[in-house]
Short mmCIF file of C-alpha atoms in Angstrom, two decimals:
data_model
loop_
_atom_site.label_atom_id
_atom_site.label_comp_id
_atom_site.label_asym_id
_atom_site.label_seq_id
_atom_site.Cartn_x
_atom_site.Cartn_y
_atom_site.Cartn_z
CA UNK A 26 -5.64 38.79 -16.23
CA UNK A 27 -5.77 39.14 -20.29
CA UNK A 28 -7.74 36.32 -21.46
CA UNK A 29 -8.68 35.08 -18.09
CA UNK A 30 -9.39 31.58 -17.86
CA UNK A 31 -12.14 30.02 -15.53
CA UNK A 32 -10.01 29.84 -12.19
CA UNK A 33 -11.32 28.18 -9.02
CA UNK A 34 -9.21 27.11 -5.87
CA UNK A 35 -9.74 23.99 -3.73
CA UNK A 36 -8.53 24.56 -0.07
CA UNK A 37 -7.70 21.27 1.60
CA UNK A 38 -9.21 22.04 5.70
CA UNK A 39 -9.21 18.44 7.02
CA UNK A 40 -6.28 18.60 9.02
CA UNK A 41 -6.26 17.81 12.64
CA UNK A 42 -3.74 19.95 13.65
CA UNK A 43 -1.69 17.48 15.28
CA UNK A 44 1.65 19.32 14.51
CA UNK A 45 0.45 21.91 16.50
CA UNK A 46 -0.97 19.90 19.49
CA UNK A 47 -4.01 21.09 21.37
CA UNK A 48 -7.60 20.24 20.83
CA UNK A 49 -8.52 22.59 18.36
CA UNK A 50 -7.54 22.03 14.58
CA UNK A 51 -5.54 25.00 13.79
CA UNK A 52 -7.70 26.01 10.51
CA UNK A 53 -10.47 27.36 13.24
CA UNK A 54 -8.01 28.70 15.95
CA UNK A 55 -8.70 32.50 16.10
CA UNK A 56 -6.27 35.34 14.23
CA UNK A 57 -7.50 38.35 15.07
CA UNK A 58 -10.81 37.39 16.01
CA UNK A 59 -11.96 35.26 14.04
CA UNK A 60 -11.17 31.82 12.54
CA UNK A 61 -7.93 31.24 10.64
CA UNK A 62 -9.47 29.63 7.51
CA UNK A 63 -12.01 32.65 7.31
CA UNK A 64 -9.11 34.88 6.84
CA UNK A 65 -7.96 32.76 4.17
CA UNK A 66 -11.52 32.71 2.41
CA UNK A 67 -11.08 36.78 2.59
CA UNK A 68 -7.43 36.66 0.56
CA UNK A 69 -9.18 34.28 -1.72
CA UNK A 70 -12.33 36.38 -2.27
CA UNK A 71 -10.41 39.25 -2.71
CA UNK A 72 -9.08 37.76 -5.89
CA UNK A 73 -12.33 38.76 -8.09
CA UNK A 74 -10.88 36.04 -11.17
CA UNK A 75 -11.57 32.99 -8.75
CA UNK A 76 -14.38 31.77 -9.74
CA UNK A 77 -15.28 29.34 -7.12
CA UNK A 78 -13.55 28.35 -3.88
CA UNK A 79 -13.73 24.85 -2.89
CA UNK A 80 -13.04 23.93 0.77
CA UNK A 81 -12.64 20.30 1.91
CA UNK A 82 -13.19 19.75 5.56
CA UNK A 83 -13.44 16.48 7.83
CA UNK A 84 -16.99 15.15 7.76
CA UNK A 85 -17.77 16.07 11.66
CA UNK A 86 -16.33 19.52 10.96
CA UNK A 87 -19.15 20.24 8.39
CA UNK A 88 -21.66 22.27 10.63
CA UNK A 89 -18.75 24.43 11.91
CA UNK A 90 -17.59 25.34 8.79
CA UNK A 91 -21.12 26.10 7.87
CA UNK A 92 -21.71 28.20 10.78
CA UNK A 93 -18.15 30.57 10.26
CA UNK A 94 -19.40 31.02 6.20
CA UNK A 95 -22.43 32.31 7.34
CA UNK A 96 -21.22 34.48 10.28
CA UNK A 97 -18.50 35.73 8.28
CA UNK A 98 -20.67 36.20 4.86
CA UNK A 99 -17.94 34.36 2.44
CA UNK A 100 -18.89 34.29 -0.74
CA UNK A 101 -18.29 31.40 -3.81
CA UNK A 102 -17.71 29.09 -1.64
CA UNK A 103 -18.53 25.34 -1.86
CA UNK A 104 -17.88 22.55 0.96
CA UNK A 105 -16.94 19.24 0.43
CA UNK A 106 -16.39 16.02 2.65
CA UNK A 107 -12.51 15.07 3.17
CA UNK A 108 -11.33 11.46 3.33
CA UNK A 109 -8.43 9.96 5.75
CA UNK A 110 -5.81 11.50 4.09
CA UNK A 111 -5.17 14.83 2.78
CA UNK A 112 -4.42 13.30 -0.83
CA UNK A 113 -7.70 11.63 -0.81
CA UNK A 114 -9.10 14.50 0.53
CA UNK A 115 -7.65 16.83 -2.16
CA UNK A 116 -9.22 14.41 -4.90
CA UNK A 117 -12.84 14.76 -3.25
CA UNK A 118 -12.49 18.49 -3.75
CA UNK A 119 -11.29 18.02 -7.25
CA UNK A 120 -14.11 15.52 -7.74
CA UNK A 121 -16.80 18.70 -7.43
CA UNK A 122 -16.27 20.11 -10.89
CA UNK A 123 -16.94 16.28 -12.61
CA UNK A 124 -19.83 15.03 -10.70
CA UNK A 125 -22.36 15.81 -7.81
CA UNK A 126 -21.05 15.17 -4.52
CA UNK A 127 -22.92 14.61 -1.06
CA UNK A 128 -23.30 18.73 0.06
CA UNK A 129 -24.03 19.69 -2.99
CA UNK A 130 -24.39 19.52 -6.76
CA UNK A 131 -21.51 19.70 -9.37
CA UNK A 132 -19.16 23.08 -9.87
CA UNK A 133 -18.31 24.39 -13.19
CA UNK A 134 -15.23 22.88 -14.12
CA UNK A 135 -12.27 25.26 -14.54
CA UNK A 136 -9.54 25.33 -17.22
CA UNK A 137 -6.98 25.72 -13.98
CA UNK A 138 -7.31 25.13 -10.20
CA UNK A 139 -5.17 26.46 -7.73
CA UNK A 140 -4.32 24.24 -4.94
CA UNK A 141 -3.54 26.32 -1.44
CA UNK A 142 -3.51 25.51 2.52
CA UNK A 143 -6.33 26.15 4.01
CA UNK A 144 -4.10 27.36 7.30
CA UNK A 145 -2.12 29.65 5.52
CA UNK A 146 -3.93 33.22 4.58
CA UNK A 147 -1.23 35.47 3.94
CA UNK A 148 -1.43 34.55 -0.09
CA UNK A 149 -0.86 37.15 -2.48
CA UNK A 150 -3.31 37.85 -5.76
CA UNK A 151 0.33 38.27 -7.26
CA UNK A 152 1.50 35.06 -6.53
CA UNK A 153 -2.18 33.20 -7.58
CA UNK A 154 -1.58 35.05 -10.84
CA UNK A 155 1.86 34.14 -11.43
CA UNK A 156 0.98 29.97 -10.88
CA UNK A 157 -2.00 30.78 -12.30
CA UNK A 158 -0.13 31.83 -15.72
CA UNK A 159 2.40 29.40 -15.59
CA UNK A 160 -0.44 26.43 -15.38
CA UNK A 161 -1.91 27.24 -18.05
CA UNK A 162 1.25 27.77 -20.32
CA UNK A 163 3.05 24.40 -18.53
CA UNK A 164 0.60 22.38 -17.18
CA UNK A 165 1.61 23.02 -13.54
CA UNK A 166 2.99 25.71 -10.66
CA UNK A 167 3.86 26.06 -7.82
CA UNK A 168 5.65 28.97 -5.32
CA UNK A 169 9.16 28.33 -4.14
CA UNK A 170 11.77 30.04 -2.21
CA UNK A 171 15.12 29.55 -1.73
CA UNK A 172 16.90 27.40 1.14
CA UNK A 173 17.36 29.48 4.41
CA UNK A 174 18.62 26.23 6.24
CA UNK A 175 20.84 23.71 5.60
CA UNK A 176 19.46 20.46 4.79
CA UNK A 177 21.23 17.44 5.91
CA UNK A 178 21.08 13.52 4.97
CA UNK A 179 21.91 11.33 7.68
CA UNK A 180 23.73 7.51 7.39
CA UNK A 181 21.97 4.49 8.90
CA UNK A 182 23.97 5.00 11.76
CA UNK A 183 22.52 8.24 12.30
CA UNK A 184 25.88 10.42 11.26
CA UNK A 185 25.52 13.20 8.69
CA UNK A 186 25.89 11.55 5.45
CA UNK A 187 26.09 14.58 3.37
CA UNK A 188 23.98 18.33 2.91
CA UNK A 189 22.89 20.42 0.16
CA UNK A 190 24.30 22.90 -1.90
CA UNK A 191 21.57 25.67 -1.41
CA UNK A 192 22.31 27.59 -4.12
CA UNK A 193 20.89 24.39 -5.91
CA UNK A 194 17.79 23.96 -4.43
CA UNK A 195 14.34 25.39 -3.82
CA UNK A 196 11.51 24.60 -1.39
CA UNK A 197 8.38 24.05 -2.78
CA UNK A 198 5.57 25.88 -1.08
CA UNK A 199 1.83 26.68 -1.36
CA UNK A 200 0.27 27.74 -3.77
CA UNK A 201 0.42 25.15 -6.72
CA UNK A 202 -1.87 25.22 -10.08
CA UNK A 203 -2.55 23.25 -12.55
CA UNK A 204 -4.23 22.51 -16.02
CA UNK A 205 -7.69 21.29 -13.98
CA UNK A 206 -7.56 17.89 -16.68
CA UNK A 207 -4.09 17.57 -15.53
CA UNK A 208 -4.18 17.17 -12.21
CA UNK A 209 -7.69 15.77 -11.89
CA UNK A 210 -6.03 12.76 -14.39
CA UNK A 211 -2.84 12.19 -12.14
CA UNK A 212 -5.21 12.41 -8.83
CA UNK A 213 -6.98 9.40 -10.37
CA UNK A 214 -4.46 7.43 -11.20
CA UNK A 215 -2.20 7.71 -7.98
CA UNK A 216 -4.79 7.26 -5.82
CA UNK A 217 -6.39 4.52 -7.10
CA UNK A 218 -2.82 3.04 -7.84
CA UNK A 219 -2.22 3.45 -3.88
CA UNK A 220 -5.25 1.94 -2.79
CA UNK A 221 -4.35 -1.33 -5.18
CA UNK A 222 -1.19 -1.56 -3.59
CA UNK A 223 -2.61 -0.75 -0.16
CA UNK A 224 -5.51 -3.19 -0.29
CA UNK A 225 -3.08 -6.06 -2.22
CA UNK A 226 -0.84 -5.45 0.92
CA UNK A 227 -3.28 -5.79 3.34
CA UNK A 228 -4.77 -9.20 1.69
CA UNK A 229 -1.69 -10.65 1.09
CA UNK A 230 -0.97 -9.96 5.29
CA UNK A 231 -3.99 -11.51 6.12
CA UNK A 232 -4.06 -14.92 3.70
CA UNK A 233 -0.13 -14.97 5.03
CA UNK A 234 -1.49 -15.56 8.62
CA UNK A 235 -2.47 -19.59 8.13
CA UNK A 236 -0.22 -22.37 7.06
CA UNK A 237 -0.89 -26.26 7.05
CA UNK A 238 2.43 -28.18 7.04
CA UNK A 239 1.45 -30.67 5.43
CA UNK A 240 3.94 -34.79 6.27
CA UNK A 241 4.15 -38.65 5.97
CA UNK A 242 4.90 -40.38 9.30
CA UNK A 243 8.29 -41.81 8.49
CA UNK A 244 10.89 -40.03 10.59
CA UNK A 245 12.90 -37.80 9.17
CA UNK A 246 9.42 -36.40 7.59
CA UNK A 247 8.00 -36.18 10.96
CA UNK A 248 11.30 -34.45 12.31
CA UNK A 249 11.53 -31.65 10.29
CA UNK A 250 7.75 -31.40 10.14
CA UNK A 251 8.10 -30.71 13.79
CA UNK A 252 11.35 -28.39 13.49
CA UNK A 253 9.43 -26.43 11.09
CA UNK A 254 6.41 -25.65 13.23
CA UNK A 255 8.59 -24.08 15.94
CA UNK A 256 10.14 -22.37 13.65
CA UNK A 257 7.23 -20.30 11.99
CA UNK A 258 4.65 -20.02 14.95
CA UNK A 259 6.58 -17.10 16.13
CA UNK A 260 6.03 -15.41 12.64
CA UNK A 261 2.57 -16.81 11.30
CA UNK A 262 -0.72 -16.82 13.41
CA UNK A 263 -1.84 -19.85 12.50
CA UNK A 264 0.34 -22.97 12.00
CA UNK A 265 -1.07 -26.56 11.89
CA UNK A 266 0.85 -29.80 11.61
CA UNK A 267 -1.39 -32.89 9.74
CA UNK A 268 -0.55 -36.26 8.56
CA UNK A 269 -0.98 -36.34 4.75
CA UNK A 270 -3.06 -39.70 5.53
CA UNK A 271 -5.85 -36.58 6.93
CA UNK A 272 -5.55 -35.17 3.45
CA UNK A 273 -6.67 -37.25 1.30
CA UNK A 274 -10.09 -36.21 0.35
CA UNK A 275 -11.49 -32.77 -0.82
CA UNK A 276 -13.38 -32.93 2.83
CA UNK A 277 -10.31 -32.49 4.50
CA UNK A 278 -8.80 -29.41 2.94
CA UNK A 279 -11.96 -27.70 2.92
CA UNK A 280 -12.02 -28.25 6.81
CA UNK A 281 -8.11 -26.96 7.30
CA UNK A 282 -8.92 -23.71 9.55
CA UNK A 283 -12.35 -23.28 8.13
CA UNK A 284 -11.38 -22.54 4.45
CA UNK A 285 -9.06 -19.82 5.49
CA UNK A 286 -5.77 -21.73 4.75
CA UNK A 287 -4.14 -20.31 1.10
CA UNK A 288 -0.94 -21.76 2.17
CA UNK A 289 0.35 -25.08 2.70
CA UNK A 290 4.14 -26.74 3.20
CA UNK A 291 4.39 -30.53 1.67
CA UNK A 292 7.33 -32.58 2.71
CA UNK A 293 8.86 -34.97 0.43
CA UNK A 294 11.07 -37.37 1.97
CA UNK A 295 13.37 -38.26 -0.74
CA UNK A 296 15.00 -35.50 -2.80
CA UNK A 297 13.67 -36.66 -6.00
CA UNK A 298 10.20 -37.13 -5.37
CA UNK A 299 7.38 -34.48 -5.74
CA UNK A 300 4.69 -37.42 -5.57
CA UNK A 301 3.39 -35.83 -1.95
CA UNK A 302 3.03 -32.36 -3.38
CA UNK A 303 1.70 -33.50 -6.68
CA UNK A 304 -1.37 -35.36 -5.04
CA UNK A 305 -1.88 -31.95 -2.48
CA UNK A 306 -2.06 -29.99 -5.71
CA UNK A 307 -4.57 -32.30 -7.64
CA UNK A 308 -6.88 -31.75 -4.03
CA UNK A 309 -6.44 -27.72 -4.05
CA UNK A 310 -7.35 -27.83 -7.60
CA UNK A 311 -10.65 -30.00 -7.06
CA UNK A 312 -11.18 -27.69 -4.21
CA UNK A 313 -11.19 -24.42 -5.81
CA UNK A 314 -9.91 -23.07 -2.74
CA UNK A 315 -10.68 -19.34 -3.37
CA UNK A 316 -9.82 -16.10 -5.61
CA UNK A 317 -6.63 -15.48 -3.90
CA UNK A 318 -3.74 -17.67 -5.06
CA UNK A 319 -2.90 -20.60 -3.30
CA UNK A 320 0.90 -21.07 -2.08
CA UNK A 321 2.55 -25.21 -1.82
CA UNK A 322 5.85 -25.12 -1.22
CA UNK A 323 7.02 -28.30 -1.85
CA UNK A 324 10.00 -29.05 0.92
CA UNK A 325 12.46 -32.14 -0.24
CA UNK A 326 15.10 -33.16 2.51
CA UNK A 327 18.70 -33.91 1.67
CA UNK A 328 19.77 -36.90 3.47
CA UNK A 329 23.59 -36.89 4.53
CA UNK A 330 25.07 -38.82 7.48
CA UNK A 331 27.56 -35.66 7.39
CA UNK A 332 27.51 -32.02 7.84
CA UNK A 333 27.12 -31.29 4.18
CA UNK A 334 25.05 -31.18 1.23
CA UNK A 335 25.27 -34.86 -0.51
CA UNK A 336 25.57 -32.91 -3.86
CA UNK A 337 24.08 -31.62 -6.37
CA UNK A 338 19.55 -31.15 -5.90
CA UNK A 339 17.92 -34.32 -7.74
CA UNK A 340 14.90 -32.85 -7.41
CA UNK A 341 13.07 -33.34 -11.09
CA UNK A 342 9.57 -31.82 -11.95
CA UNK A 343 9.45 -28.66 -9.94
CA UNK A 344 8.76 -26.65 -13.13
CA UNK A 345 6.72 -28.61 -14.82
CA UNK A 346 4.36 -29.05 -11.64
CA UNK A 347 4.26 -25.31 -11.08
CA UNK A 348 3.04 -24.61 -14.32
CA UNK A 349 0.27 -26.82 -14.11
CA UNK A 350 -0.54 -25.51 -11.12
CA UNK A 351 -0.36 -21.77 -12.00
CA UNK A 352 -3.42 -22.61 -14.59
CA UNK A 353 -5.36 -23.62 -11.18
CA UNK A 354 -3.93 -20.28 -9.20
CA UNK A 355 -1.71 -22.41 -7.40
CA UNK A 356 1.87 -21.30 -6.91
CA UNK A 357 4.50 -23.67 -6.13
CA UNK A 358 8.00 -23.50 -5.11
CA UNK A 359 10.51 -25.84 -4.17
CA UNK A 360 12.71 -26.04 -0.96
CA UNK A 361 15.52 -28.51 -0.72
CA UNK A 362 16.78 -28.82 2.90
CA UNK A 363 20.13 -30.16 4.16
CA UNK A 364 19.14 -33.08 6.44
CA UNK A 365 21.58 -34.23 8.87
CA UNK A 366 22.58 -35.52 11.99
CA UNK A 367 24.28 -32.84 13.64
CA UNK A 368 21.70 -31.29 15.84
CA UNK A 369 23.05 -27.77 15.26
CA UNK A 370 23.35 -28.34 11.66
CA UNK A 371 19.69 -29.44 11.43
CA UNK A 372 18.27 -26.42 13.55
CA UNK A 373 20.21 -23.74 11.41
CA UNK A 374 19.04 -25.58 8.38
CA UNK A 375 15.04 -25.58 9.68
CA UNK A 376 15.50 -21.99 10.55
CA UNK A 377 16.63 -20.97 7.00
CA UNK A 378 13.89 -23.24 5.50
CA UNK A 379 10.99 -20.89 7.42
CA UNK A 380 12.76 -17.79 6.85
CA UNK A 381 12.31 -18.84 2.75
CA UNK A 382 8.58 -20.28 3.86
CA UNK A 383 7.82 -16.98 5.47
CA UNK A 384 9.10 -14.80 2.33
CA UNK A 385 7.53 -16.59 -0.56
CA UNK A 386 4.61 -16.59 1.66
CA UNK A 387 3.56 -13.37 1.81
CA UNK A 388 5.48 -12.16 -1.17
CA UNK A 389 3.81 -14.56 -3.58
CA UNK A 390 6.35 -13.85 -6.05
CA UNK A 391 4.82 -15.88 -9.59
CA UNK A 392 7.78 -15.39 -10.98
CA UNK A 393 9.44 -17.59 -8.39
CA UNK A 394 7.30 -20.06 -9.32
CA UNK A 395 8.73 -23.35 -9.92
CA UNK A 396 12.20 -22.56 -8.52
CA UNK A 397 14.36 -24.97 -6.30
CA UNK A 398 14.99 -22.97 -3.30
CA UNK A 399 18.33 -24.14 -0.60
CA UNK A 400 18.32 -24.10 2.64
#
């Protein structure tokens, strides 16, 4: 290459081979003698402009990989420890050229890296000079090859929606380069990005999983209290019914399920009236209940003698409330439910008022937040 840039490769290896099937991972089944991801070493060795070849394996595949560099004599190579997924993975072998990692100390970094499959050998210098070229002028490369196959989109019924115009489209294959501050940037970001979103998903599951309902003992409190509980014990672990006489102290919502509770339902007999939840929320706030936010929603009930709403919600303070409570990571929302008579009426009414429980629940929406929710 004129001007040849520092080039180095990292070869993701961490695969299990499941696609495959059998026990071996397919990067050490045997081609021609000898492991697959030796012959792909050779057609990277071969390519005297690589500087360094970086090959990511699973942690218990370490010593094996070991053993075939030494047996087979490869050259430039450095190992590195994968992660659980192959993106992950691809980062740790990125990671070599920044900072000392656990086999080894740092790599030079390159200007470009070139990205291949550790399972696929028959790469050649050619094509690594051609992605190679194009990183450095664009930023990124990568092989492609036009569409032998028809690809097809299928409707939710399982019917062919639509398919491609080939002549339109390419398939991306190995290998890809890239600008080495590129990539190494975007690998950063994404994957710490996913991991926010994974590990915000997973807490918000788990704080979802206990819920305190939360009622006076006149009747049509009681009642619904009652409906309610049926309702969401199919759909959260944890439900408990209490008296809000048991809740009167900072004692007593420390003790709900141990601490655990971040989510509680207060019923408010009369439509107006947010007294009940008000007086839960001063408690929460004393408590300091944790670093997650707290979720109240603050249920009102409708009274009609008939099968319809008695008009417009009367419900007054919602907002204000939740705003005050938002300063104590508390979110509150309001649920007005149709209360009447009609048994049938009532029981499609409760189920609509835990489907909106469940949602804001383990949503925790802010920006619902002091809305008047119908059921």
């Amino acid at each position: 290459m004129e001007e040849t840039p520092r080039v180095a490769a990292v070869l993701p290896a961490g695969g299990t081979g499941e696609r495959l099937g059998g026990c071996t991972p397919k990067q050490y089944c045997p081609l021609l003698g000898r492991p697959l991801i030796s012959c792909t070493l050779e057609a990277f060795e071969r390519v005297g402009w690589i500087a360094d070849i970086v090959v990511v394996v699973a942690p218990e595949s370490v010593s094996l990989m070991k053993d075939i560099i030494h047996k087979y004599g490869h050259q430039r190579v450095t190992l590195v420890e994968g992660a659980e997924t192959r993106h992950r993975s691809i980062l740790n072998g990125l990671r070599v050229f920044v900072e000392d990692h656990s086999l080894g100390p740092a790599v030079q970094k390159p200007e470009v890296v070139i990205i291949h499959d550790a399972v696929r050998p028959f790469v050649e210098e050619d094509t690594l000079l051609q992605v190679t070229r194009s990183a450095r002028q664009h930023g990124a490369a990568g092989a492609v090859r036009p569409l032998v196959s028809t690809v097809i989109a299928s409707s939710s019924d399982g019917c062919l929606d639509h398919s491609l115009e080939r002549a339109k489209h390419r398939a991306s294959e190995m290998p890809q380069a890239f600008l080495f501050d590129v990539i190494y940037k975007a690998y950063l970001q994404v994957t710490y990005k996913r991991d926010l979103y994974a590990a915000e998903s997973i807490i918000k599951e788990r704080i979802s999983q206990h819920l305190c309902i939360i009622t006076n003992m006149k009747e049509e409190a009681v009642q619904i209290g009652f409906l309610l509980h049926e309702n969401l014990k199919p759909h959260i672990k944890h439900v408990k019914a209490l008296s809000s006489s048991m809740c009167r102290t900072l004692h007593d919502v420390q003790s709900i399920f141990q601490g655990q509770c971040y989510n509680y339902v207060c019923i408010n007999v009369k439509d107006s009236d947010v007294e009940e939840s008000r007086k839960l929320i001063d408690l929460l706030q004393t408590a300091n209940v944790g670093t997650y936010p707290s979720v109240v929603v603050s249920v009102h009930l409708d009274v009609a003698e008939q099968c319809s709403s008695s008009g417009t919600p009367r419900v007054t303070g919602i907002r204000e409330l939740a705003r005050e409570a938002r300063k104590h990571n508390i979110l509150l929302y309001g649920l007005l439910i149709n209360f009447c008579k009609d048994e049938s009426q009532l029981q499609a009414s409760g189920q609509e008022a835990s489907a909106i429980i469940c949602a804001v629940t383990k949503d925790r929406n802010p920006a619902l937040a002091g809305q008047l929710m119908v059921a």
